Tab-separated table of C-alpha atoms in Angstrom:
chain	number	residue	atom	x	y	z
K	1	ASP	CA	-70.733	5.430	-29.260
K	2	ALA	CA	-69.358	6.341	-25.840
K	3	ARG	CA	-65.838	5.229	-25.161
K	4	VAL	CA	-62.846	5.932	-22.989
K	5	THR	CA	-60.236	7.914	-24.878
K	6	GLN	CA	-56.557	7.724	-24.043
K	7	THR	CA	-53.718	9.801	-25.426
K	8	PRO	CA	-51.136	9.254	-26.642
K	9	ARG	CA	-51.566	5.750	-28.015
K	10	HIS	CA	-47.828	5.240	-28.197
K	11	LYS	CA	-44.981	7.003	-26.442
K	12	VAL	CA	-41.262	6.418	-26.680
K	13	THR	CA	-39.153	8.422	-24.298
K	14	GLU	CA	-35.701	8.471	-22.852
K	15	MET	CA	-34.996	7.419	-19.317
K	16	GLY	CA	-35.314	10.327	-16.933
K	17	GLN	CA	-37.899	12.199	-18.956
K	18	GLU	CA	-41.349	13.072	-17.697
K	19	VAL	CA	-44.270	11.227	-19.233
K	20	THR	CA	-47.894	12.300	-18.995
K	21	MET	CA	-50.728	10.047	-20.098
K	22	ARG	CA	-54.245	11.373	-20.440
K	23	CYS	CA	-57.637	9.789	-20.229
K	24	GLN	CA	-61.090	11.061	-21.017
K	25	PRO	CA	-63.599	8.842	-19.222
K	26	ILE	CA	-67.064	8.143	-20.520
K	27	LEU	CA	-69.321	11.063	-19.739
K	28	GLY	CA	-71.320	10.446	-16.584
K	29	HIS	CA	-69.094	7.722	-15.196
K	30	ASN	CA	-68.071	8.406	-11.612
K	31	THR	CA	-65.117	6.051	-11.292
K	32	VAL	CA	-61.821	6.038	-13.133
K	33	PHE	CA	-59.141	3.381	-12.928
K	34	TRP	CA	-55.534	3.278	-14.102
K	35	TYR	CA	-54.126	-0.171	-14.858
K	36	ARG	CA	-50.712	-1.227	-16.091
K	37	GLN	CA	-50.199	-4.321	-18.208
K	38	THR	CA	-46.869	-6.103	-18.515
K	39	MET	CA	-45.985	-9.586	-19.636
K	40	MET	CA	-44.610	-10.490	-16.240
K	41	GLN	CA	-47.249	-9.010	-13.946
K	42	GLY	CA	-50.319	-8.976	-16.124
K	43	LEU	CA	-52.910	-6.299	-15.348
K	44	GLU	CA	-52.221	-4.387	-12.152
K	45	LEU	CA	-54.270	-1.614	-10.626
K	46	LEU	CA	-52.245	1.540	-10.128
K	47	ALA	CA	-54.870	3.966	-8.889
K	48	TYR	CA	-58.503	4.717	-8.874
K	49	PHE	CA	-60.792	7.667	-8.365
K	50	ARG	CA	-64.401	8.008	-7.447
K	51	ASN	CA	-66.147	11.298	-8.063
K	52	ARG	CA	-62.665	12.668	-8.839
K	53	ALA	CA	-61.334	11.827	-5.374
K	54	PRO	CA	-58.415	9.409	-5.200
K	55	LEU	CA	-59.504	6.288	-3.344
K	56	ASP	CA	-56.603	3.979	-3.773
K	57	ASP	CA	-53.169	4.538	-5.256
K	58	SER	CA	-51.360	1.837	-3.335
K	59	GLY	CA	-50.350	0.142	-6.564
K	60	MET	CA	-48.265	3.098	-7.700
K	61	PRO	CA	-44.614	3.733	-6.954
K	62	LYS	CA	-45.166	6.946	-5.026
K	63	ASP	CA	-41.776	8.447	-5.652
K	64	ARG	CA	-42.230	8.722	-9.371
K	65	PHE	CA	-45.883	8.200	-10.261
K	66	SER	CA	-48.757	10.571	-9.699
K	67	ALA	CA	-52.390	10.406	-10.752
K	68	GLU	CA	-54.867	13.244	-10.794
K	69	MET	CA	-58.323	14.161	-11.995
K	70	PRO	CA	-58.339	17.902	-12.588
K	71	ASP	CA	-61.938	17.677	-13.724
K	72	ALA	CA	-64.579	15.090	-14.504
K	73	THR	CA	-63.503	14.831	-18.128
K	74	LEU	CA	-59.791	14.337	-17.622
K	75	ALA	CA	-57.608	11.937	-15.677
K	76	THR	CA	-53.837	12.042	-15.883
K	77	LEU	CA	-51.073	9.662	-14.978
K	78	LYS	CA	-47.625	11.137	-14.733
K	79	ILE	CA	-44.246	9.453	-14.393
K	80	GLN	CA	-41.275	11.577	-13.406
K	81	PRO	CA	-38.555	10.513	-13.904
K	82	SER	CA	-39.342	7.595	-16.167
K	83	GLU	CA	-37.287	4.404	-16.063
K	84	PRO	CA	-36.993	1.479	-18.501
K	85	ARG	CA	-38.943	-0.753	-16.105
K	86	ASP	CA	-41.941	1.536	-16.572
K	87	SER	CA	-42.294	0.278	-20.136
K	88	ALA	CA	-45.779	-1.208	-20.323
K	89	VAL	CA	-49.248	-0.606	-21.645
K	90	TYR	CA	-51.203	1.743	-19.411
K	91	PHE	CA	-54.961	1.433	-19.478
K	92	CYS	CA	-57.536	3.836	-18.231
K	93	ALA	CA	-61.028	2.532	-17.475
K	94	SER	CA	-64.194	4.181	-16.301
K	95	GLY	CA	-67.365	2.872	-14.752
K	96	TRP	CA	-70.458	3.823	-12.860
K	97	LEU	CA	-70.622	2.623	-9.293
K	98	VAL	CA	-73.905	2.675	-7.435
K	99	SER	CA	-74.930	1.582	-3.960
K	100	THR	CA	-76.065	-1.817	-5.186
K	101	GLY	CA	-72.806	-2.598	-6.834
K	102	ASN	CA	-70.557	-1.768	-9.668
K	103	THR	CA	-71.110	-1.811	-13.341
K	104	GLU	CA	-68.567	-3.054	-15.775
K	105	ALA	CA	-65.460	-0.962	-16.305
K	106	PHE	CA	-64.970	0.202	-19.862
K	107	PHE	CA	-61.369	0.356	-20.957
K	108	GLY	CA	-59.592	2.720	-23.257
K	109	GLN	CA	-57.256	1.497	-25.956
K	110	GLY	CA	-54.227	1.990	-23.781
K	111	THR	CA	-50.992	3.933	-24.017
K	112	ARG	CA	-48.024	1.819	-24.982
K	113	LEU	CA	-45.045	3.358	-23.212
K	114	THR	CA	-41.473	2.505	-24.068
K	115	VAL	CA	-38.694	3.994	-21.978
K	116	VAL	CA	-35.256	3.606	-23.522
M	1	ALA	CA	-57.236	-10.938	-0.487
M	2	GLN	CA	-58.739	-11.674	-3.839
M	3	LYS	CA	-57.198	-13.905	-6.437
M	4	VAL	CA	-58.133	-15.081	-9.907
M	5	THR	CA	-56.475	-18.075	-11.500
M	6	GLN	CA	-56.605	-18.879	-15.168
M	7	ALA	CA	-54.620	-22.071	-15.340
M	8	GLN	CA	-54.627	-22.287	-19.132
M	9	THR	CA	-51.941	-19.987	-20.460
M	10	GLU	CA	-52.515	-20.781	-24.127
M	11	ILE	CA	-55.072	-22.815	-26.022
M	12	SER	CA	-55.192	-23.628	-29.717
M	13	VAL	CA	-58.279	-24.974	-31.407
M	14	VAL	CA	-59.314	-25.555	-34.971
M	15	GLU	CA	-62.106	-23.379	-36.276
M	16	LYS	CA	-65.598	-24.611	-35.418
M	17	GLU	CA	-64.427	-26.493	-32.369
M	18	ASP	CA	-65.886	-25.632	-28.989
M	19	VAL	CA	-63.490	-24.344	-26.359
M	20	THR	CA	-63.826	-23.692	-22.636
M	21	LEU	CA	-61.670	-21.211	-20.772
M	22	ASP	CA	-61.347	-21.897	-17.069
M	23	CYS	CA	-61.448	-19.358	-14.278
M	24	VAL	CA	-61.146	-20.062	-10.574
M	25	TYR	CA	-61.375	-17.300	-8.021
M	26	GLU	CA	-60.738	-16.737	-4.335
M	27	THR	CA	-62.439	-14.179	-2.163
M	28	ARG	CA	-63.614	-13.801	1.415
M	29	ASP	CA	-66.486	-11.596	0.386
M	30	THR	CA	-69.997	-13.000	0.235
M	31	THR	CA	-70.987	-10.478	-2.403
M	32	TYR	CA	-68.755	-9.989	-5.359
M	33	TYR	CA	-68.742	-9.614	-9.129
M	34	LEU	CA	-67.124	-11.661	-11.835
M	35	PHE	CA	-66.191	-10.447	-15.288
M	36	TRP	CA	-64.747	-11.641	-18.529
M	37	TYR	CA	-62.837	-9.339	-20.865
M	38	LYS	CA	-61.435	-9.996	-24.323
M	39	GLN	CA	-58.183	-8.481	-25.538
M	40	PRO	CA	-57.812	-8.932	-29.285
M	41	PRO	CA	-54.454	-8.425	-31.036
M	42	SER	CA	-55.259	-4.723	-31.413
M	43	GLY	CA	-54.802	-4.408	-27.651
M	44	GLU	CA	-57.978	-2.924	-26.277
M	45	LEU	CA	-59.900	-4.630	-23.488
M	46	VAL	CA	-63.450	-5.442	-24.438
M	47	PHE	CA	-66.053	-6.147	-21.788
M	48	LEU	CA	-67.932	-9.413	-22.313
M	49	ILE	CA	-69.940	-10.143	-19.190
M	50	ARG	CA	-70.545	-9.180	-15.568
M	51	ARG	CA	-72.092	-11.566	-13.085
M	52	ASN	CA	-72.886	-10.976	-9.422
M	53	SER	CA	-72.365	-13.643	-6.807
M	54	PHE	CA	-76.064	-14.067	-6.092
M	55	ASP	CA	-76.901	-15.013	-9.628
M	56	GLU	CA	-75.739	-18.505	-10.447
M	57	GLN	CA	-77.786	-18.862	-13.570
M	58	ASN	CA	-75.736	-19.705	-16.588
M	59	GLU	CA	-75.794	-17.169	-19.357
M	60	ILE	CA	-75.709	-17.566	-23.092
M	61	SER	CA	-75.030	-14.840	-25.598
M	62	GLY	CA	-74.825	-16.112	-29.144
M	63	ARG	CA	-71.852	-18.446	-29.330
M	64	TYR	CA	-70.673	-17.452	-25.865
M	65	SER	CA	-71.822	-19.065	-22.643
M	66	TRP	CA	-70.729	-18.777	-19.056
M	67	ASN	CA	-70.980	-21.337	-16.278
M	68	PHE	CA	-70.849	-19.885	-12.774
M	69	GLN	CA	-70.493	-22.412	-9.959
M	70	LYS	CA	-70.119	-20.987	-6.500
M	71	SER	CA	-69.486	-24.410	-4.987
M	72	THR	CA	-66.243	-24.695	-6.916
M	73	SER	CA	-65.513	-20.946	-7.135
M	74	SER	CA	-65.408	-21.161	-10.881
M	75	PHE	CA	-66.674	-18.971	-13.683
M	76	ASN	CA	-65.871	-20.746	-16.923
M	77	PHE	CA	-66.369	-19.371	-20.402
M	78	THR	CA	-67.267	-21.492	-23.409
M	79	ILE	CA	-67.109	-20.467	-27.037
M	80	THR	CA	-69.161	-22.693	-29.299
M	81	ALA	CA	-68.169	-23.188	-32.928
M	82	SER	CA	-65.071	-21.032	-32.560
M	83	GLN	CA	-64.066	-18.606	-35.281
M	84	VAL	CA	-60.762	-17.038	-36.220
M	85	VAL	CA	-62.051	-13.686	-34.924
M	86	ASP	CA	-62.255	-15.236	-31.466
M	87	SER	CA	-58.459	-15.356	-31.342
M	88	ALA	CA	-57.509	-13.130	-28.430
M	89	VAL	CA	-56.389	-13.117	-24.840
M	90	TYR	CA	-59.295	-13.584	-22.471
M	91	PHE	CA	-59.203	-12.273	-18.935
M	92	CYS	CA	-61.347	-13.277	-16.015
M	93	ALA	CA	-61.666	-10.678	-13.256
M	94	LEU	CA	-63.147	-10.367	-9.797
M	95	SER	CA	-64.426	-7.330	-7.930
M	96	ASP	CA	-65.677	-6.935	-4.404
M	97	ALA	CA	-68.921	-5.135	-3.646
M	98	ARG	CA	-68.072	-3.546	-0.352
M	99	GLY	CA	-68.701	-0.124	-1.723
M	100	SER	CA	-66.397	1.646	0.630
M	101	GLY	CA	-62.821	1.871	1.612
M	102	ALA	CA	-59.675	1.694	-0.377
M	103	GLY	CA	-59.709	-0.852	-3.113
M	104	SER	CA	-63.444	-1.324	-3.195
M	105	TYR	CA	-64.813	-2.318	-6.549
M	106	GLN	CA	-61.383	-2.610	-8.098
M	107	LEU	CA	-60.935	-5.436	-10.564
M	108	THR	CA	-58.467	-8.203	-9.811
M	109	PHE	CA	-57.502	-9.871	-13.056
M	110	GLY	CA	-56.259	-13.331	-13.845
M	111	LYS	CA	-53.161	-13.673	-16.009
M	112	GLY	CA	-55.246	-14.363	-19.079
M	113	THR	CA	-55.648	-17.230	-21.526
M	114	LYS	CA	-54.427	-16.763	-25.062
M	115	LEU	CA	-56.797	-18.430	-27.470
M	116	SER	CA	-55.677	-19.143	-31.006
M	117	VAL	CA	-58.302	-20.341	-33.446
M	118	ILE	CA	-56.708	-21.966	-36.467
M	119	PRO	CA	-58.547	-21.837	-39.784
């Protein structure tokens, strides 16, 4: 049963610390998304990659957030330094985009981040 | 710009009642995709359906049905004979189909509708 795997599931960290969230997309998918979910803003796109190349990261605070795909099986989202307002659930999703349109994006279980 | 509006923040129904979740979208694209996702209390987002803008046929899957009406820019979701396991937050989402450029194919989500099914 193919699924998107995110680690860690939960993370509590102190303000100012670096946080790295990892995502293993579904094998063969060529697009990876990072979303953040908060009560106030709902689900917001932070960044997305196609064929490992970053296509859009306009949703990320550039000074502290960075997203990478070192290889096709790993996507990372890093926050340095973390702040309390970064507390949220971070979702990774992957999908297969073809010339005729996109398929559904499959979501991981999310990383619940709490910055104290 | 794309926008998805789910006007119902919370809905409560008694088990076995039918319930319809509303979704209204805005887009300038002529080709686009609409989705529904379910987020149960465990937190994961579960894909339910994808519909492209050229296909206005309604779809039924078991107790779930979707009514896509381009004329009113709506993509409503009906659960028939609701069950307690249907209790979740349901998200409607919209994606363009431009296939190029920044932001293409990204999902724009509504704020979600929390459905509580009472036994």
